[in-house]
Short mmCIF file of C-alpha atoms and ligand atoms in Angstrom, two decimals:
data_model
loop_
_atom_site.label_atom_id
_atom_site.label_comp_id
_atom_site.label_asym_id
_atom_site.label_seq_id
_atom_site.Cartn_x
_atom_site.Cartn_y
_atom_site.Cartn_z
CA MET A 1 9.94 14.05 0.02
CA ARG A 2 9.65 12.41 3.44
CA LEU A 3 6.17 12.61 4.80
CA VAL A 4 4.25 11.01 7.65
CA LEU A 5 0.45 10.78 7.57
CA LEU A 6 -1.23 11.10 10.95
CA GLY A 7 -4.89 10.59 11.77
CA ALA A 8 -7.37 8.36 13.56
CA PRO A 9 -8.41 4.94 12.20
CA GLY A 10 -10.54 5.54 9.11
CA SER A 11 -9.25 9.07 8.52
CA GLY A 12 -7.97 8.08 5.06
CA LYS A 13 -4.23 7.64 5.67
CA GLY A 14 -3.93 4.46 3.59
CA THR A 15 -6.22 5.77 0.85
CA GLN A 16 -4.33 9.04 0.44
CA ALA A 17 -0.91 7.40 0.84
CA ALA A 18 -1.65 5.20 -2.18
CA ARG A 19 -2.35 8.33 -4.27
CA LEU A 20 0.59 10.30 -2.88
CA LYS A 21 2.90 7.41 -3.67
CA ASP A 22 2.04 7.69 -7.38
CA HIS A 23 2.16 11.47 -7.35
CA LEU A 24 5.45 11.84 -5.48
CA GLN A 25 7.06 8.65 -6.82
CA VAL A 26 8.18 7.45 -3.40
CA PRO A 27 7.20 4.22 -1.60
CA HIS A 28 4.28 3.94 0.81
CA VAL A 29 5.44 2.44 4.10
CA SER A 30 2.43 1.31 6.13
CA THR A 31 3.13 -0.43 9.43
CA GLY A 32 -0.42 -1.83 9.40
CA ASP A 33 0.20 -3.39 5.96
CA LEU A 34 3.62 -4.71 7.03
CA LEU A 35 2.05 -6.32 10.09
CA ARG A 36 -0.87 -7.78 8.11
CA ALA A 37 1.64 -9.29 5.66
CA GLU A 38 3.44 -10.96 8.59
CA VAL A 39 0.13 -12.28 9.92
CA ALA A 40 -0.80 -13.63 6.47
CA ALA A 41 2.62 -15.29 6.14
CA GLY A 42 2.20 -16.90 9.57
CA SER A 43 5.66 -15.70 10.66
CA LYS A 44 6.74 -15.64 14.31
CA LEU A 45 6.24 -11.87 14.32
CA GLY A 46 2.83 -12.28 12.68
CA LEU A 47 1.74 -14.82 15.27
CA ALA A 48 2.80 -12.45 18.06
CA ALA A 49 0.92 -9.53 16.46
CA LYS A 50 -2.28 -11.23 15.30
CA GLU A 51 -4.35 -11.26 18.51
CA VAL A 52 -3.10 -7.82 19.61
CA MET A 53 -4.19 -6.32 16.28
CA ALA A 54 -7.55 -8.08 16.33
CA ARG A 55 -8.22 -6.52 19.76
CA GLY A 56 -7.35 -3.06 18.40
CA GLU A 57 -4.37 -2.62 20.72
CA LEU A 58 -0.82 -1.58 19.84
CA VAL A 59 1.81 -4.16 18.93
CA SER A 60 5.01 -3.71 20.98
CA ASP A 61 7.29 -0.76 20.24
CA GLU A 62 10.24 -3.13 19.98
CA ILE A 63 8.66 -5.21 17.19
CA LEU A 64 7.60 -2.09 15.32
CA LEU A 65 10.99 -0.39 15.49
CA GLY A 66 12.78 -3.53 14.26
CA MET A 67 10.31 -3.79 11.37
CA LEU A 68 10.75 -0.14 10.46
CA GLU A 69 14.57 -0.24 10.64
CA ASP A 70 14.45 -3.20 8.31
CA ARG A 71 12.13 -1.38 5.88
CA PHE A 72 14.22 1.80 5.87
CA SER A 73 17.38 -0.19 5.19
CA ARG A 74 15.94 -1.03 1.73
CA PRO A 75 17.27 1.24 -1.04
CA ASP A 76 13.85 2.29 -2.40
CA THR A 77 13.30 4.58 0.61
CA ARG A 78 16.48 6.59 -0.02
CA GLY A 79 14.66 9.06 -2.27
CA GLY A 80 11.90 9.57 0.30
CA PHE A 81 8.77 7.81 1.56
CA ILE A 82 5.22 8.22 2.78
CA LEU A 83 4.90 6.74 6.24
CA ASP A 84 1.47 5.66 7.50
CA GLY A 85 0.65 4.05 10.88
CA TYR A 86 3.84 5.03 12.68
CA PRO A 87 4.51 6.69 15.10
CA ARG A 88 1.56 5.80 17.31
CA ASN A 89 2.87 6.98 20.67
CA LEU A 90 5.50 9.42 21.93
CA ALA A 91 8.13 6.69 22.42
CA GLN A 92 7.73 5.70 18.74
CA ALA A 93 7.91 9.37 17.69
CA ALA A 94 11.23 9.78 19.52
CA ALA A 95 12.56 6.47 18.14
CA LEU A 96 11.62 7.48 14.59
CA ASP A 97 13.25 10.88 14.99
CA ALA A 98 16.46 9.19 16.17
CA LEU A 99 16.34 6.61 13.37
CA LEU A 100 15.82 9.24 10.67
CA SER A 101 18.63 11.44 12.00
CA ARG A 102 20.90 8.40 12.09
CA ILE A 103 20.25 7.68 8.40
CA GLY A 104 20.34 11.39 7.49
CA GLN A 105 16.69 11.48 6.33
CA PRO A 106 14.80 13.99 8.51
CA MET A 107 11.02 14.25 8.10
CA ASP A 108 9.79 17.07 5.83
CA TYR A 109 6.10 17.02 6.79
CA ALA A 110 3.67 15.47 9.22
CA VAL A 111 0.18 15.73 7.71
CA GLN A 112 -2.68 15.30 10.15
CA LEU A 113 -5.99 14.24 8.53
CA GLU A 114 -8.86 15.55 10.61
CA VAL A 115 -12.17 13.68 10.44
CA PRO A 116 -15.01 13.68 13.03
CA THR A 117 -15.48 10.44 14.97
CA SER A 118 -18.99 9.76 13.61
CA LEU A 119 -17.59 9.74 10.06
CA LEU A 120 -14.62 7.54 11.05
CA VAL A 121 -17.04 4.96 12.43
CA GLU A 122 -19.20 5.17 9.30
CA ARG A 123 -16.21 4.71 6.95
CA ILE A 124 -14.83 1.73 8.87
CA ALA A 125 -18.28 0.12 8.97
CA GLY A 126 -18.38 0.47 5.18
CA ARG A 127 -14.97 -1.18 4.84
CA ALA A 128 -16.00 -3.95 7.27
CA LYS A 129 -18.82 -4.90 4.88
CA ALA A 130 -16.64 -4.63 1.78
CA GLU A 131 -13.40 -6.21 3.01
CA GLY A 132 -14.00 -7.92 6.37
CA ARG A 133 -10.73 -6.77 7.98
CA ALA A 134 -10.27 -8.65 11.28
CA ASP A 135 -10.10 -5.47 13.40
CA ASP A 136 -13.03 -3.64 11.77
CA ASN A 137 -15.66 -5.07 14.15
CA PRO A 138 -17.41 -2.56 16.48
CA GLU A 139 -15.56 -3.63 19.64
CA SER A 140 -12.07 -3.39 18.09
CA VAL A 141 -12.96 -0.10 16.40
CA ARG A 142 -13.97 1.34 19.78
CA LYS A 143 -10.65 0.19 21.21
CA ARG A 144 -8.65 1.57 18.26
CA LEU A 145 -10.30 4.97 18.65
CA GLU A 146 -9.61 4.94 22.40
CA VAL A 147 -5.95 3.98 21.81
CA TYR A 148 -5.71 6.77 19.24
CA ASP A 149 -7.07 9.39 21.68
CA ASN A 150 -4.91 8.25 24.59
CA GLN A 151 -1.63 7.34 22.92
CA THR A 152 -1.46 8.64 19.35
CA ALA A 153 -3.05 12.10 19.60
CA PRO A 154 -0.03 13.43 21.62
CA VAL A 155 2.16 12.60 18.60
CA VAL A 156 0.42 15.42 16.72
CA GLU A 157 1.71 17.86 19.35
CA PHE A 158 5.19 16.36 19.00
CA TYR A 159 5.28 17.30 15.30
CA ARG A 160 3.70 20.69 15.98
CA GLN A 161 6.51 21.48 18.42
CA HIS A 162 9.06 20.34 15.83
CA GLY A 163 7.53 22.74 13.27
CA GLN A 164 6.68 19.87 10.90
CA LEU A 165 2.89 19.67 11.35
CA THR A 166 0.31 20.61 8.77
CA VAL A 167 -3.37 19.92 9.49
CA VAL A 168 -5.66 18.98 6.60
CA ASP A 169 -9.45 18.62 6.59
CA GLY A 170 -10.06 14.94 5.76
CA VAL A 171 -13.79 15.34 5.08
CA GLY A 172 -14.78 15.36 1.43
CA GLY A 173 -14.21 13.38 -1.74
CA LEU A 174 -10.97 11.47 -2.35
CA ASP A 175 -9.71 14.03 -4.90
CA GLU A 176 -10.69 16.94 -2.72
CA VAL A 177 -8.71 15.64 0.27
CA PHE A 178 -5.78 14.68 -1.99
CA ASN A 179 -5.64 18.19 -3.46
CA ARG A 180 -5.66 19.71 0.03
CA ILE A 181 -2.65 17.57 1.00
CA ILE A 182 -0.78 18.52 -2.17
CA GLU A 183 -1.46 22.19 -1.49
CA ALA A 184 -0.25 21.83 2.10
CA ILE A 185 3.06 20.28 1.03
CA ALA A 186 3.42 22.27 -2.21
CA PRO A 187 6.60 24.17 -1.31
CA THR A 188 8.68 20.98 -1.45
CA ALA A 189 6.37 18.64 -3.41
CA ASP A 190 8.83 18.42 -6.28
CA VAL A 191 11.74 17.35 -4.07
CA GLY A 192 12.64 13.70 -4.67
P1 AP5 B 1 -3.42 0.37 10.60
O1 AP5 B 1 -3.49 -0.53 9.46
O2 AP5 B 1 -2.43 1.48 10.62
O3 AP5 B 1 -4.89 0.86 10.87
P2 AP5 B 1 -5.53 2.24 11.38
O4 AP5 B 1 -4.59 3.29 11.84
O5 AP5 B 1 -6.57 1.79 12.36
O6 AP5 B 1 -6.05 2.84 10.11
P3 AP5 B 1 -7.12 2.37 9.08
O7 AP5 B 1 -6.50 1.47 8.07
O8 AP5 B 1 -8.37 1.87 9.75
O9 AP5 B 1 -7.51 3.77 8.51
P4 AP5 B 1 -6.84 4.75 7.50
O10 AP5 B 1 -6.64 6.08 8.15
O11 AP5 B 1 -5.66 4.15 6.79
O12 AP5 B 1 -8.05 4.92 6.52
P5 AP5 B 1 -8.31 4.25 5.11
O13 AP5 B 1 -7.60 5.01 4.07
O14 AP5 B 1 -8.08 2.77 5.20
O15 AP5 B 1 -3.12 -0.47 11.94
C1 AP5 B 1 -3.84 -1.64 12.26
C2 AP5 B 1 -3.31 -2.24 13.56
O16 AP5 B 1 -1.91 -2.61 13.40
C3 AP5 B 1 -3.30 -1.30 14.78
O17 AP5 B 1 -4.55 -1.26 15.42
C4 AP5 B 1 -2.21 -1.96 15.64
O18 AP5 B 1 -2.66 -3.10 16.29
C5 AP5 B 1 -1.17 -2.38 14.59
N1 AP5 B 1 -0.18 -1.33 14.34
C6 AP5 B 1 0.03 -0.66 13.17
N2 AP5 B 1 1.01 0.24 13.31
C7 AP5 B 1 1.43 0.15 14.60
C8 AP5 B 1 2.39 0.86 15.37
N3 AP5 B 1 3.11 1.84 14.84
N4 AP5 B 1 2.56 0.49 16.66
C9 AP5 B 1 1.86 -0.50 17.21
N5 AP5 B 1 0.91 -1.19 16.55
C10 AP5 B 1 0.69 -0.87 15.26
O19 AP5 B 1 -9.87 4.55 4.97
C11 AP5 B 1 -10.82 3.87 5.73
C12 AP5 B 1 -12.07 3.64 4.87
O20 AP5 B 1 -12.64 4.90 4.52
C13 AP5 B 1 -11.79 2.92 3.55
O21 AP5 B 1 -12.83 2.04 3.27
C14 AP5 B 1 -11.72 4.06 2.51
O22 AP5 B 1 -12.10 3.63 1.24
C15 AP5 B 1 -12.69 5.07 3.10
N6 AP5 B 1 -12.31 6.45 2.81
C16 AP5 B 1 -11.06 7.00 2.93
N7 AP5 B 1 -11.09 8.32 2.60
C17 AP5 B 1 -12.39 8.59 2.26
C18 AP5 B 1 -13.04 9.78 1.84
N8 AP5 B 1 -12.38 10.94 1.67
N9 AP5 B 1 -14.37 9.70 1.59
C19 AP5 B 1 -15.04 8.55 1.76
N10 AP5 B 1 -14.47 7.38 2.15
C20 AP5 B 1 -13.15 7.41 2.41
#
């Protein structure tokens, strides 16, 4: 199963990806987590990404594609993956499509988690208190939501046009949302 989770910041992509990973037995590839690991390690890439992420803007397409190519070259993704955080603009969507065709691993599903903005802001504020993520302050959250509307929302249309999109209501308890995703991908959920 090759699945990409789409949705605004705070829509539950990371939360549901962690559950889907266990259920589908495929790795969770999160570009946000990969970038945060680079920042924590103090690598050259991490140093380049740190301030951009803290401002809530997008790190360069070139850095992201290199990171993703590297991740998909690892053998654990050969049986499938759950991708979260990429693509975030139409150029990334086209680059991902080309990369996946090149490695013979076309996407099965793009799952869009729909959550109203007021709830996104509430959830991120809750995480800010609990975890203190550098980009969970009100100013960066505003910027992340703006970037999502302007650059990432068109990616949803990209997957709709490719016949891969399924929209899931992301409001409700963790199990409720998880079950909706499983139902939406049920026809091929047992494919490794
Ligand atoms: P990234 O880490 O991808 O952050 P994001 O998209 O802003 O997403 P979040 O982690 O905020 O939200 P989520 O949808 O995963 O929700 P979560 O499950 O955590 O990216 C961070 C930055 O990295 C970007 O801003 C950019 O700078 C850079 N970057 C990453 N990818 C890039 C790319 N491709 N190109 C360029 N730059 C890139 O849930 C949020 C909270 O809500 C949690 O506390 C959770 O417990 C709670 N919650 C979740 N579901 C529920 C529920 N059903 N009910 C109640 N609470 C819930």
